[in-house]
Amino acid sequence: MQLGIDLGGTKIAAVALDRDGTELARHRRPTPRGYEATLDALAETVDAIDPAGSDGGGGIGISLPGVVDAIAGRVRAVNLPWLEGHSFAADAARRIGRPVRIANDANCFTLSEATDGAAVGAPVVFGVILGTGVGGGIVVDGRILPGANGLAGEWGHAPLPWREEADGPPAVCGCGKPGCLETILCGAGLSRLHRHLDGEMLDPPEIAARALAGDTAAAGTLAHHADALARALAPVLNLLDPDMVVVGGGLSALPGLCETVTRRWGAWTLAAEPRTRIAIARHGAESGMRGAARLWPD
Ligand SMILES: [Zn+2]
């Protein structure tokens, strides 16, 4: 049995998986505020999904947003500020009474999809989350590549390459720098892009709905957004050359996204017709806890 917990700013979601990925139990509760209360909630969550300790006290995986230093066991997360400065992984292990491994949520997403999701069987996988922010992760031969600083795959804060007038003026990113690719590829970025191209402020679901209904302006915005994604992925292909790119997050459902990227990214990479495949994630919002469970593959 593999136990995974997705520790978010508002909720804790946990799952127990069989080796073949079958879900044995799941549990959900609000995230309390404060460090000690969070540790208690994690221990209670483990009791809820595995009350009998039936796997003999095996390891627990925890997925977290933000910068996760898995080696030092420390976390810096905007939504969980009370974790900062603590040896979180060690403290969680003590409170739960089992070994704990932690990883960034985008890394867990990528691991989940590489293990039994849309990227199963691909040796090198680049995972992309397009939502309120833009995250990424790298999995090689079924294992997360964390990086020396816990940053591997964090492509959202690179500048958007080959910027053009139609992208609009570079917006200042949440990280403080101007023109990060997150500022055009995330949900708010898509809305800003549509306002720049068409003058109207709409949220992403409305832009998608209008495009599906035949609105050429909305379809044009989605095509430009997907072209920006193709440009943003081109350096990833040149540097990492993954077998598979898997896309998750709320914006992965935008109509025609993967098709447009497949058509366009050859124009921006050294391979005119990249063999890399791109697909939408299979496990959706469950990828955090499922990937966390996969942090203990043995
Ligand atoms: Zn940024």
PDB file of C-alpha atoms and ligand atoms in Angstrom:
ATOM      1  CA  MET A   1       0.000   0.000   0.000  1.00  0.00           C
ATOM      2  CA  GLN A   2       1.219   3.529  -0.827  1.00  0.00           C
ATOM      3  CA  LEU A   3      -0.030   6.541   1.135  1.00  0.00           C
ATOM      4  CA  GLY A   4       0.028  10.039  -0.335  1.00  0.00           C
ATOM      5  CA  ILE A   5      -1.065  13.389   1.088  1.00  0.00           C
ATOM      6  CA  ASP A   6      -1.641  16.603  -0.859  1.00  0.00           C
ATOM      7  CA  LEU A   7      -1.106  19.420   1.641  1.00  0.00           C
ATOM      8  CA  GLY A   8      -2.576  22.586   0.155  1.00  0.00           C
ATOM      9  CA  GLY A   9      -3.307  26.022   1.551  1.00  0.00           C
ATOM     10  CA  THR A  10      -7.013  25.277   2.069  1.00  0.00           C
ATOM     11  CA  LYS A  11      -7.370  21.494   2.103  1.00  0.00           C
ATOM     12  CA  ILE A  12      -5.559  18.281   2.901  1.00  0.00           C
ATOM     13  CA  ALA A  13      -6.398  15.420   0.517  1.00  0.00           C
ATOM     14  CA  ALA A  14      -5.032  11.933   1.049  1.00  0.00           C
ATOM     15  CA  VAL A  15      -5.193   8.607  -0.741  1.00  0.00           C
ATOM     16  CA  ALA A  16      -4.123   5.010  -0.186  1.00  0.00           C
ATOM     17  CA  LEU A  17      -3.160   3.233  -3.407  1.00  0.00           C
ATOM     18  CA  ASP A  18      -2.564  -0.372  -4.259  1.00  0.00           C
ATOM     19  CA  ARG A  19       0.591  -1.158  -6.259  1.00  0.00           C
ATOM     20  CA  ASP A  20      -1.431  -1.161  -9.473  1.00  0.00           C
ATOM     21  CA  GLY A  21      -2.878   2.290  -8.730  1.00  0.00           C
ATOM     22  CA  THR A  22      -6.244   1.132  -7.431  1.00  0.00           C
ATOM     23  CA  GLU A  23      -7.602   3.495  -4.827  1.00  0.00           C
ATOM     24  CA  LEU A  24      -8.142   1.780  -1.460  1.00  0.00           C
ATOM     25  CA  ALA A  25      -9.136   4.778   0.658  1.00  0.00           C
ATOM     26  CA  ARG A  26      -9.298   8.542   0.531  1.00  0.00           C
ATOM     27  CA  HIS A  27      -9.745  11.354   3.037  1.00  0.00           C
ATOM     28  CA  ARG A  28     -10.205  15.097   2.892  1.00  0.00           C
ATOM     29  CA  ARG A  29     -10.178  17.826   5.526  1.00  0.00           C
ATOM     30  CA  PRO A  30      -9.547  21.585   5.725  1.00  0.00           C
ATOM     31  CA  THR A  31      -5.962  22.704   6.332  1.00  0.00           C
ATOM     32  CA  PRO A  32      -5.715  24.236   9.813  1.00  0.00           C
ATOM     33  CA  ARG A  33      -3.631  27.358  10.318  1.00  0.00           C
ATOM     34  CA  GLY A  34      -0.412  27.092  12.267  1.00  0.00           C
ATOM     35  CA  TYR A  35       2.496  24.671  12.364  1.00  0.00           C
ATOM     36  CA  GLU A  36       1.552  22.354  15.244  1.00  0.00           C
ATOM     37  CA  ALA A  37      -2.078  22.137  14.102  1.00  0.00           C
ATOM     38  CA  THR A  38      -0.917  21.161  10.605  1.00  0.00           C
ATOM     39  CA  LEU A  39       1.311  18.387  11.988  1.00  0.00           C
ATOM     40  CA  ASP A  40      -1.618  17.085  14.066  1.00  0.00           C
ATOM     41  CA  ALA A  41      -3.920  17.181  11.028  1.00  0.00           C
ATOM     42  CA  LEU A  42      -1.396  15.158   8.999  1.00  0.00           C
ATOM     43  CA  ALA A  43      -1.185  12.484  11.706  1.00  0.00           C
ATOM     44  CA  GLU A  44      -4.989  12.294  11.907  1.00  0.00           C
ATOM     45  CA  THR A  45      -5.162  12.077   8.106  1.00  0.00           C
ATOM     46  CA  VAL A  46      -2.851   9.053   8.076  1.00  0.00           C
ATOM     47  CA  ASP A  47      -4.992   7.380  10.750  1.00  0.00           C
ATOM     48  CA  ALA A  48      -8.060   8.039   8.600  1.00  0.00           C
ATOM     49  CA  ILE A  49      -6.720   6.403   5.418  1.00  0.00           C
ATOM     50  CA  ASP A  50      -4.856   3.580   7.122  1.00  0.00           C
ATOM     51  CA  PRO A  51      -6.428   3.090  10.570  1.00  0.00           C
ATOM     52  CA  ALA A  52      -4.973  -0.389  11.034  1.00  0.00           C
ATOM     53  CA  GLY A  53      -1.450   0.575   9.985  1.00  0.00           C
ATOM     54  CA  SER A  54      -1.923  -2.315   7.600  1.00  0.00           C
ATOM     55  CA  ASP A  55       1.212  -1.739   5.539  1.00  0.00           C
ATOM     56  CA  GLY A  56       3.455  -2.182   8.560  1.00  0.00           C
ATOM     57  CA  GLY A  57       4.193   1.503   9.083  1.00  0.00           C
ATOM     58  CA  GLY A  58       5.621   2.221   5.636  1.00  0.00           C
ATOM     59  CA  GLY A  59       6.539   5.646   4.312  1.00  0.00           C
ATOM     60  CA  ILE A  60       4.212   8.580   3.684  1.00  0.00           C
ATOM     61  CA  GLY A  61       4.568  10.958   0.730  1.00  0.00           C
ATOM     62  CA  ILE A  62       3.516  14.597   1.052  1.00  0.00           C
ATOM     63  CA  SER A  63       2.952  16.943  -1.895  1.00  0.00           C
ATOM     64  CA  LEU A  64       3.300  20.674  -1.200  1.00  0.00           C
ATOM     65  CA  PRO A  65       3.000  23.897  -3.194  1.00  0.00           C
ATOM     66  CA  GLY A  66       5.970  26.257  -3.392  1.00  0.00           C
ATOM     67  CA  VAL A  67       9.690  25.627  -3.200  1.00  0.00           C
ATOM     68  CA  VAL A  68      10.341  22.272  -1.552  1.00  0.00           C
ATOM     69  CA  ASP A  69      13.882  21.371  -0.547  1.00  0.00           C
ATOM     70  CA  ALA A  70      13.410  17.619  -0.306  1.00  0.00           C
ATOM     71  CA  ILE A  71      17.013  17.087   0.808  1.00  0.00           C
ATOM     72  CA  ALA A  72      16.806  19.456   3.791  1.00  0.00           C
ATOM     73  CA  GLY A  73      13.116  18.691   4.315  1.00  0.00           C
ATOM     74  CA  ARG A  74      12.200  22.374   4.270  1.00  0.00           C
ATOM     75  CA  VAL A  75       9.383  24.207   2.531  1.00  0.00           C
ATOM     76  CA  ARG A  76       8.714  27.783   1.412  1.00  0.00           C
ATOM     77  CA  ALA A  77       5.084  28.128   0.370  1.00  0.00           C
ATOM     78  CA  VAL A  78       3.021  31.314   0.061  1.00  0.00           C
ATOM     79  CA  ASN A  79      -0.153  29.424   1.025  1.00  0.00           C
ATOM     80  CA  LEU A  80       1.455  27.671   4.019  1.00  0.00           C
ATOM     81  CA  PRO A  81       3.669  30.402   5.504  1.00  0.00           C
ATOM     82  CA  TRP A  82       3.796  28.717   8.932  1.00  0.00           C
ATOM     83  CA  LEU A  83       5.934  25.882   7.510  1.00  0.00           C
ATOM     84  CA  GLU A  84       8.830  28.200   6.739  1.00  0.00           C
ATOM     85  CA  GLY A  85      11.898  27.881   8.920  1.00  0.00           C
ATOM     86  CA  HIS A  86      10.942  24.438  10.232  1.00  0.00           C
ATOM     87  CA  SER A  87      12.457  21.029   9.499  1.00  0.00           C
ATOM     88  CA  PHE A  88       9.052  20.061   8.212  1.00  0.00           C
ATOM     89  CA  ALA A  89       9.748  16.562   6.849  1.00  0.00           C
ATOM     90  CA  ALA A  90      11.495  15.459  10.052  1.00  0.00           C
ATOM     91  CA  ASP A  91       8.814  16.983  12.301  1.00  0.00           C
ATOM     92  CA  ALA A  92       6.010  15.407  10.240  1.00  0.00           C
ATOM     93  CA  ALA A  93       7.731  12.007  10.414  1.00  0.00           C
ATOM     94  CA  ARG A  94       7.998  12.278  14.206  1.00  0.00           C
ATOM     95  CA  ARG A  95       4.372  13.336  14.626  1.00  0.00           C
ATOM     96  CA  ILE A  96       3.013  10.671  12.257  1.00  0.00           C
ATOM     97  CA  GLY A  97       5.377   7.976  13.479  1.00  0.00           C
ATOM     98  CA  ARG A  98       6.443   6.906   9.992  1.00  0.00           C
ATOM     99  CA  PRO A  99       9.111   7.957   7.496  1.00  0.00           C
ATOM    100  CA  VAL A 100       8.084  10.948   5.351  1.00  0.00           C
ATOM    101  CA  ARG A 101       9.200  12.139   1.936  1.00  0.00           C
ATOM    102  CA  ILE A 102       8.141  15.531   0.612  1.00  0.00           C
ATOM    103  CA  ALA A 103       8.042  16.978  -2.911  1.00  0.00           C
ATOM    104  CA  ASN A 104       6.742  19.974  -4.799  1.00  0.00           C
ATOM    105  CA  ASP A 105       3.197  19.527  -6.146  1.00  0.00           C
ATOM    106  CA  ALA A 106       4.230  19.931  -9.786  1.00  0.00           C
ATOM    107  CA  ASN A 107       6.849  17.210  -9.277  1.00  0.00           C
ATOM    108  CA  CYS A 108       4.211  14.945  -7.711  1.00  0.00           C
ATOM    109  CA  PHE A 109       1.886  15.674 -10.622  1.00  0.00           C
ATOM    110  CA  THR A 110       4.590  14.653 -13.094  1.00  0.00           C
ATOM    111  CA  LEU A 111       5.466  11.521 -11.114  1.00  0.00           C
ATOM    112  CA  SER A 112       1.804  10.503 -10.973  1.00  0.00           C
ATOM    113  CA  GLU A 113       1.339  10.911 -14.716  1.00  0.00           C
ATOM    114  CA  ALA A 114       4.616   9.103 -15.459  1.00  0.00           C
ATOM    115  CA  THR A 115       3.682   6.188 -13.200  1.00  0.00           C
ATOM    116  CA  ASP A 116       0.174   5.381 -14.391  1.00  0.00           C
ATOM    117  CA  GLY A 117      -1.154   8.426 -16.189  1.00  0.00           C
ATOM    118  CA  ALA A 118      -0.878  10.030 -19.612  1.00  0.00           C
ATOM    119  CA  ALA A 119       2.928   9.691 -19.691  1.00  0.00           C
ATOM    120  CA  VAL A 120       3.207   6.048 -18.639  1.00  0.00           C
ATOM    121  CA  GLY A 121       6.154   4.326 -20.334  1.00  0.00           C
ATOM    122  CA  ALA A 122       7.938   7.559 -21.306  1.00  0.00           C
ATOM    123  CA  PRO A 123      11.539   7.600 -19.981  1.00  0.00           C
ATOM    124  CA  VAL A 124      11.841  11.394 -19.702  1.00  0.00           C
ATOM    125  CA  VAL A 125       8.709  13.352 -18.813  1.00  0.00           C
ATOM    126  CA  PHE A 126       8.233  17.097 -18.487  1.00  0.00           C
ATOM    127  CA  GLY A 127       5.079  17.931 -16.526  1.00  0.00           C
ATOM    128  CA  VAL A 128       3.396  21.300 -16.967  1.00  0.00           C
ATOM    129  CA  ILE A 129       0.702  22.793 -14.739  1.00  0.00           C
ATOM    130  CA  LEU A 130      -1.256  25.684 -16.237  1.00  0.00           C
ATOM    131  CA  GLY A 131      -3.597  27.188 -13.659  1.00  0.00           C
ATOM    132  CA  THR A 132      -3.547  30.225 -11.390  1.00  0.00           C
ATOM    133  CA  GLY A 133       0.215  29.888 -11.741  1.00  0.00           C
ATOM    134  CA  VAL A 134       2.527  27.913 -14.009  1.00  0.00           C
ATOM    135  CA  GLY A 135       4.571  25.047 -12.583  1.00  0.00           C
ATOM    136  CA  GLY A 136       6.618  22.216 -13.941  1.00  0.00           C
ATOM    137  CA  GLY A 137       8.421  19.040 -13.003  1.00  0.00           C
ATOM    138  CA  ILE A 138      10.841  16.522 -14.476  1.00  0.00           C
ATOM    139  CA  VAL A 139      10.675  12.749 -14.045  1.00  0.00           C
ATOM    140  CA  VAL A 140      13.390  10.489 -15.439  1.00  0.00           C
ATOM    141  CA  ASP A 141      12.946   6.699 -15.441  1.00  0.00           C
ATOM    142  CA  GLY A 142      10.136   6.943 -12.909  1.00  0.00           C
ATOM    143  CA  ARG A 143      11.961   9.195 -10.454  1.00  0.00           C
ATOM    144  CA  ILE A 144      11.648  12.924  -9.775  1.00  0.00           C
ATOM    145  CA  LEU A 145      14.681  14.970 -10.740  1.00  0.00           C
ATOM    146  CA  PRO A 146      14.667  17.420  -7.797  1.00  0.00           C
ATOM    147  CA  GLY A 147      17.725  19.503  -8.672  1.00  0.00           C
ATOM    148  CA  ALA A 148      20.436  20.921  -6.418  1.00  0.00           C
ATOM    149  CA  ASN A 149      18.120  23.716  -5.219  1.00  0.00           C
ATOM    150  CA  GLY A 150      14.815  21.882  -5.511  1.00  0.00           C
ATOM    151  CA  LEU A 151      14.083  23.976  -8.589  1.00  0.00           C
ATOM    152  CA  ALA A 152      14.314  21.521 -11.506  1.00  0.00           C
ATOM    153  CA  GLY A 153      11.408  22.028 -13.883  1.00  0.00           C
ATOM    154  CA  GLU A 154      10.383  25.425 -12.478  1.00  0.00           C
ATOM    155  CA  TRP A 155      10.132  26.935 -15.935  1.00  0.00           C
ATOM    156  CA  GLY A 156       7.242  29.350 -15.135  1.00  0.00           C
ATOM    157  CA  HIS A 157       9.669  32.061 -14.090  1.00  0.00           C
ATOM    158  CA  ALA A 158      11.761  32.080 -17.223  1.00  0.00           C
ATOM    159  CA  PRO A 159      11.032  34.943 -19.612  1.00  0.00           C
ATOM    160  CA  LEU A 160       8.641  34.198 -22.476  1.00  0.00           C
ATOM    161  CA  PRO A 161      10.927  33.714 -25.495  1.00  0.00           C
ATOM    162  CA  TRP A 162      10.556  35.413 -28.892  1.00  0.00           C
ATOM    163  CA  ARG A 163       8.141  37.970 -27.471  1.00  0.00           C
ATOM    164  CA  GLU A 164       6.039  39.727 -30.084  1.00  0.00           C
ATOM    165  CA  GLU A 165       3.643  42.678 -30.169  1.00  0.00           C
ATOM    166  CA  ALA A 166       0.597  40.391 -30.033  1.00  0.00           C
ATOM    167  CA  ASP A 167       1.735  39.067 -26.611  1.00  0.00           C
ATOM    168  CA  GLY A 168       0.989  42.499 -25.135  1.00  0.00           C
ATOM    169  CA  PRO A 169       3.326  44.446 -22.854  1.00  0.00           C
ATOM    170  CA  PRO A 170       5.244  42.271 -20.359  1.00  0.00           C
ATOM    171  CA  ALA A 171       3.325  42.111 -17.074  1.00  0.00           C
ATOM    172  CA  VAL A 172       5.116  42.054 -13.722  1.00  0.00           C
ATOM    173  CA  CYS A 173       5.055  38.525 -12.307  1.00  0.00           C
ATOM    174  CA  GLY A 174       4.256  37.492  -8.737  1.00  0.00           C
ATOM    175  CA  CYS A 175       7.987  36.737  -8.378  1.00  0.00           C
ATOM    176  CA  GLY A 176       8.725  40.419  -9.014  1.00  0.00           C
ATOM    177  CA  LYS A 177      10.278  40.109 -12.453  1.00  0.00           C
ATOM    178  CA  PRO A 178       8.682  41.330 -15.679  1.00  0.00           C
ATOM    179  CA  GLY A 179       7.622  39.095 -18.554  1.00  0.00           C
ATOM    180  CA  CYS A 180       7.833  35.627 -16.968  1.00  0.00           C
ATOM    181  CA  LEU A 181       6.039  33.088 -19.150  1.00  0.00           C
ATOM    182  CA  GLU A 182       3.651  32.535 -16.239  1.00  0.00           C
ATOM    183  CA  THR A 183       2.294  36.053 -16.841  1.00  0.00           C
ATOM    184  CA  ILE A 184       0.879  35.046 -20.241  1.00  0.00           C
ATOM    185  CA  LEU A 185       0.238  31.291 -19.812  1.00  0.00           C
ATOM    186  CA  CYS A 186      -1.662  31.320 -16.486  1.00  0.00           C
ATOM    187  CA  GLY A 187      -5.408  31.972 -16.159  1.00  0.00           C
ATOM    188  CA  ALA A 188      -5.070  35.702 -15.486  1.00  0.00           C
ATOM    189  CA  GLY A 189      -2.520  35.870 -18.319  1.00  0.00           C
ATOM    190  CA  LEU A 190      -4.993  34.384 -20.788  1.00  0.00           C
ATOM    191  CA  SER A 191      -7.604  36.970 -19.750  1.00  0.00           C
ATOM    192  CA  ARG A 192      -5.042  39.761 -20.134  1.00  0.00           C
ATOM    193  CA  LEU A 193      -4.058  38.405 -23.558  1.00  0.00           C
ATOM    194  CA  HIS A 194      -7.673  38.412 -24.730  1.00  0.00           C
ATOM    195  CA  ARG A 195      -8.143  41.998 -23.549  1.00  0.00           C
ATOM    196  CA  HIS A 196      -4.975  42.992 -25.406  1.00  0.00           C
ATOM    197  CA  LEU A 197      -6.054  41.276 -28.640  1.00  0.00           C
ATOM    198  CA  ASP A 198      -9.797  41.949 -28.525  1.00  0.00           C
ATOM    199  CA  GLY A 199     -10.395  44.673 -25.938  1.00  0.00           C
ATOM    200  CA  GLU A 200     -12.713  42.626 -23.744  1.00  0.00           C
ATOM    201  CA  MET A 201     -11.905  41.251 -20.261  1.00  0.00           C
ATOM    202  CA  LEU A 202     -13.179  37.664 -19.982  1.00  0.00           C
ATOM    203  CA  ASP A 203     -12.282  34.760 -17.716  1.00  0.00           C
ATOM    204  CA  PRO A 204     -10.718  31.619 -19.275  1.00  0.00           C
ATOM    205  CA  PRO A 205     -13.893  29.452 -19.189  1.00  0.00           C
ATOM    206  CA  GLU A 206     -15.799  32.189 -21.058  1.00  0.00           C
ATOM    207  CA  ILE A 207     -13.027  32.532 -23.667  1.00  0.00           C
ATOM    208  CA  ALA A 208     -13.072  28.743 -24.143  1.00  0.00           C
ATOM    209  CA  ALA A 209     -16.875  28.625 -24.380  1.00  0.00           C
ATOM    210  CA  ARG A 210     -16.954  31.415 -26.959  1.00  0.00           C
ATOM    211  CA  ALA A 211     -14.220  29.758 -29.026  1.00  0.00           C
ATOM    212  CA  LEU A 212     -16.179  26.492 -29.052  1.00  0.00           C
ATOM    213  CA  ALA A 213     -19.290  28.429 -30.120  1.00  0.00           C
ATOM    214  CA  GLY A 214     -17.456  29.790 -33.178  1.00  0.00           C
ATOM    215  CA  ASP A 215     -16.303  33.205 -31.908  1.00  0.00           C
ATOM    216  CA  THR A 216     -13.234  33.941 -34.055  1.00  0.00           C
ATOM    217  CA  ALA A 217     -11.768  36.502 -31.630  1.00  0.00           C
ATOM    218  CA  ALA A 218     -11.838  34.008 -28.746  1.00  0.00           C
ATOM    219  CA  ALA A 219     -10.450  31.263 -30.992  1.00  0.00           C
ATOM    220  CA  GLY A 220      -7.683  33.648 -32.063  1.00  0.00           C
ATOM    221  CA  THR A 221      -6.747  34.324 -28.436  1.00  0.00           C
ATOM    222  CA  LEU A 222      -6.562  30.582 -27.695  1.00  0.00           C
ATOM    223  CA  ALA A 223      -4.407  30.000 -30.790  1.00  0.00           C
ATOM    224  CA  HIS A 224      -2.020  32.776 -29.715  1.00  0.00           C
ATOM    225  CA  HIS A 225      -1.928  31.460 -26.138  1.00  0.00           C
ATOM    226  CA  ALA A 226      -1.087  27.966 -27.451  1.00  0.00           C
ATOM    227  CA  ASP A 227       1.616  29.462 -29.689  1.00  0.00           C
ATOM    228  CA  ALA A 228       3.090  31.164 -26.608  1.00  0.00           C
ATOM    229  CA  LEU A 229       3.081  27.751 -24.900  1.00  0.00           C
ATOM    230  CA  ALA A 230       4.881  26.268 -27.936  1.00  0.00           C
ATOM    231  CA  ARG A 231       7.504  29.041 -27.718  1.00  0.00           C
ATOM    232  CA  ALA A 232       7.834  28.502 -23.948  1.00  0.00           C
ATOM    233  CA  LEU A 233       8.311  24.748 -24.418  1.00  0.00           C
ATOM    234  CA  ALA A 234      10.869  25.072 -27.220  1.00  0.00           C
ATOM    235  CA  PRO A 235      13.828  25.747 -24.879  1.00  0.00           C
ATOM    236  CA  VAL A 236      12.651  22.803 -22.750  1.00  0.00           C
ATOM    237  CA  LEU A 237      12.827  20.566 -25.820  1.00  0.00           C
ATOM    238  CA  ASN A 238      16.244  21.919 -26.742  1.00  0.00           C
ATOM    239  CA  LEU A 239      17.604  21.507 -23.204  1.00  0.00           C
ATOM    240  CA  LEU A 240      15.880  18.394 -21.820  1.00  0.00           C
ATOM    241  CA  ASP A 241      14.439  16.836 -24.999  1.00  0.00           C
ATOM    242  CA  PRO A 242      11.696  14.935 -23.130  1.00  0.00           C
ATOM    243  CA  ASP A 243       9.859  11.975 -24.661  1.00  0.00           C
ATOM    244  CA  MET A 244       6.593  13.302 -23.315  1.00  0.00           C
ATOM    245  CA  VAL A 245       5.112  16.591 -22.149  1.00  0.00           C
ATOM    246  CA  VAL A 246       2.014  16.171 -19.989  1.00  0.00           C
ATOM    247  CA  VAL A 247      -0.202  19.168 -19.283  1.00  0.00           C
ATOM    248  CA  GLY A 248      -2.416  19.575 -16.211  1.00  0.00           C
ATOM    249  CA  GLY A 249      -4.164  22.359 -14.311  1.00  0.00           C
ATOM    250  CA  GLY A 250      -7.377  24.178 -15.139  1.00  0.00           C
ATOM    251  CA  LEU A 251      -6.133  25.561 -18.461  1.00  0.00           C
ATOM    252  CA  SER A 252      -5.124  22.140 -19.813  1.00  0.00           C
ATOM    253  CA  ALA A 253      -8.763  21.742 -20.889  1.00  0.00           C
ATOM    254  CA  LEU A 254      -8.608  24.706 -23.286  1.00  0.00           C
ATOM    255  CA  PRO A 255      -9.894  23.518 -26.660  1.00  0.00           C
ATOM    256  CA  GLY A 256      -7.197  22.635 -29.180  1.00  0.00           C
ATOM    257  CA  LEU A 257      -4.283  23.416 -26.835  1.00  0.00           C
ATOM    258  CA  CYS A 258      -2.152  20.296 -27.412  1.00  0.00           C
ATOM    259  CA  GLU A 259      -2.980  20.174 -31.141  1.00  0.00           C
ATOM    260  CA  THR A 260      -1.834  23.777 -31.661  1.00  0.00           C
ATOM    261  CA  VAL A 261       1.357  23.234 -29.670  1.00  0.00           C
ATOM    262  CA  THR A 262       2.157  20.097 -31.713  1.00  0.00           C
ATOM    263  CA  ARG A 263       1.664  22.074 -34.918  1.00  0.00           C
ATOM    264  CA  ARG A 264       3.688  25.082 -33.765  1.00  0.00           C
ATOM    265  CA  TRP A 265       6.618  23.958 -31.599  1.00  0.00           C
ATOM    266  CA  GLY A 266       8.666  22.654 -34.520  1.00  0.00           C
ATOM    267  CA  ALA A 267       8.984  26.286 -35.659  1.00  0.00           C
ATOM    268  CA  TRP A 268      10.795  27.182 -32.429  1.00  0.00           C
ATOM    269  CA  THR A 269      12.996  24.129 -31.767  1.00  0.00           C
ATOM    270  CA  LEU A 270      15.990  22.671 -33.570  1.00  0.00           C
ATOM    271  CA  ALA A 271      13.901  19.611 -34.473  1.00  0.00           C
ATOM    272  CA  ALA A 272      11.529  20.669 -37.248  1.00  0.00           C
ATOM    273  CA  GLU A 273       9.143  17.819 -36.405  1.00  0.00           C
ATOM    274  CA  PRO A 274       9.741  16.916 -32.755  1.00  0.00           C
ATOM    275  CA  ARG A 275       9.006  13.294 -31.785  1.00  0.00           C
ATOM    276  CA  THR A 276       8.065  14.520 -28.328  1.00  0.00           C
ATOM    277  CA  ARG A 277       4.414  13.846 -27.596  1.00  0.00           C
ATOM    278  CA  ILE A 278       2.170  16.187 -25.642  1.00  0.00           C
ATOM    279  CA  ALA A 279      -0.993  15.081 -23.861  1.00  0.00           C
ATOM    280  CA  ILE A 280      -3.463  16.205 -21.217  1.00  0.00           C
ATOM    281  CA  ALA A 281      -3.074  14.696 -17.745  1.00  0.00           C
ATOM    282  CA  ARG A 282      -5.162  11.657 -16.834  1.00  0.00           C
ATOM    283  CA  HIS A 283      -5.536  12.129 -13.082  1.00  0.00           C
ATOM    284  CA  GLY A 284      -6.452  15.822 -12.931  1.00  0.00           C
ATOM    285  CA  ALA A 285      -6.745  17.302  -9.452  1.00  0.00           C
ATOM    286  CA  GLU A 286      -5.858  13.954  -7.853  1.00  0.00           C
ATOM    287  CA  SER A 287      -2.314  14.046  -9.193  1.00  0.00           C
ATOM    288  CA  GLY A 288      -0.872  15.721  -6.087  1.00  0.00           C
ATOM    289  CA  MET A 289      -1.892  12.990  -3.656  1.00  0.00           C
ATOM    290  CA  ARG A 290      -1.383  10.168  -6.174  1.00  0.00           C
ATOM    291  CA  GLY A 291       2.106  11.414  -7.005  1.00  0.00           C
ATOM    292  CA  ALA A 292       2.887  11.815  -3.294  1.00  0.00           C
ATOM    293  CA  ALA A 293       1.961   8.154  -2.774  1.00  0.00           C
ATOM    294  CA  ARG A 294       4.456   7.279  -5.537  1.00  0.00           C
ATOM    295  CA  LEU A 295       7.311   8.898  -3.601  1.00  0.00           C
ATOM    296  CA  TRP A 296       7.691   5.458  -1.979  1.00  0.00           C
ATOM    297  CA  PRO A 297       7.937   3.162  -5.013  1.00  0.00           C
ATOM    298  CA  ASP A 298       9.559   0.207  -3.260  1.00  0.00           C
TER     299      ASP A 298
HETATM  300 ZN    ZN B   1       7.996  35.128 -12.348  1.00  0.00          ZN
END
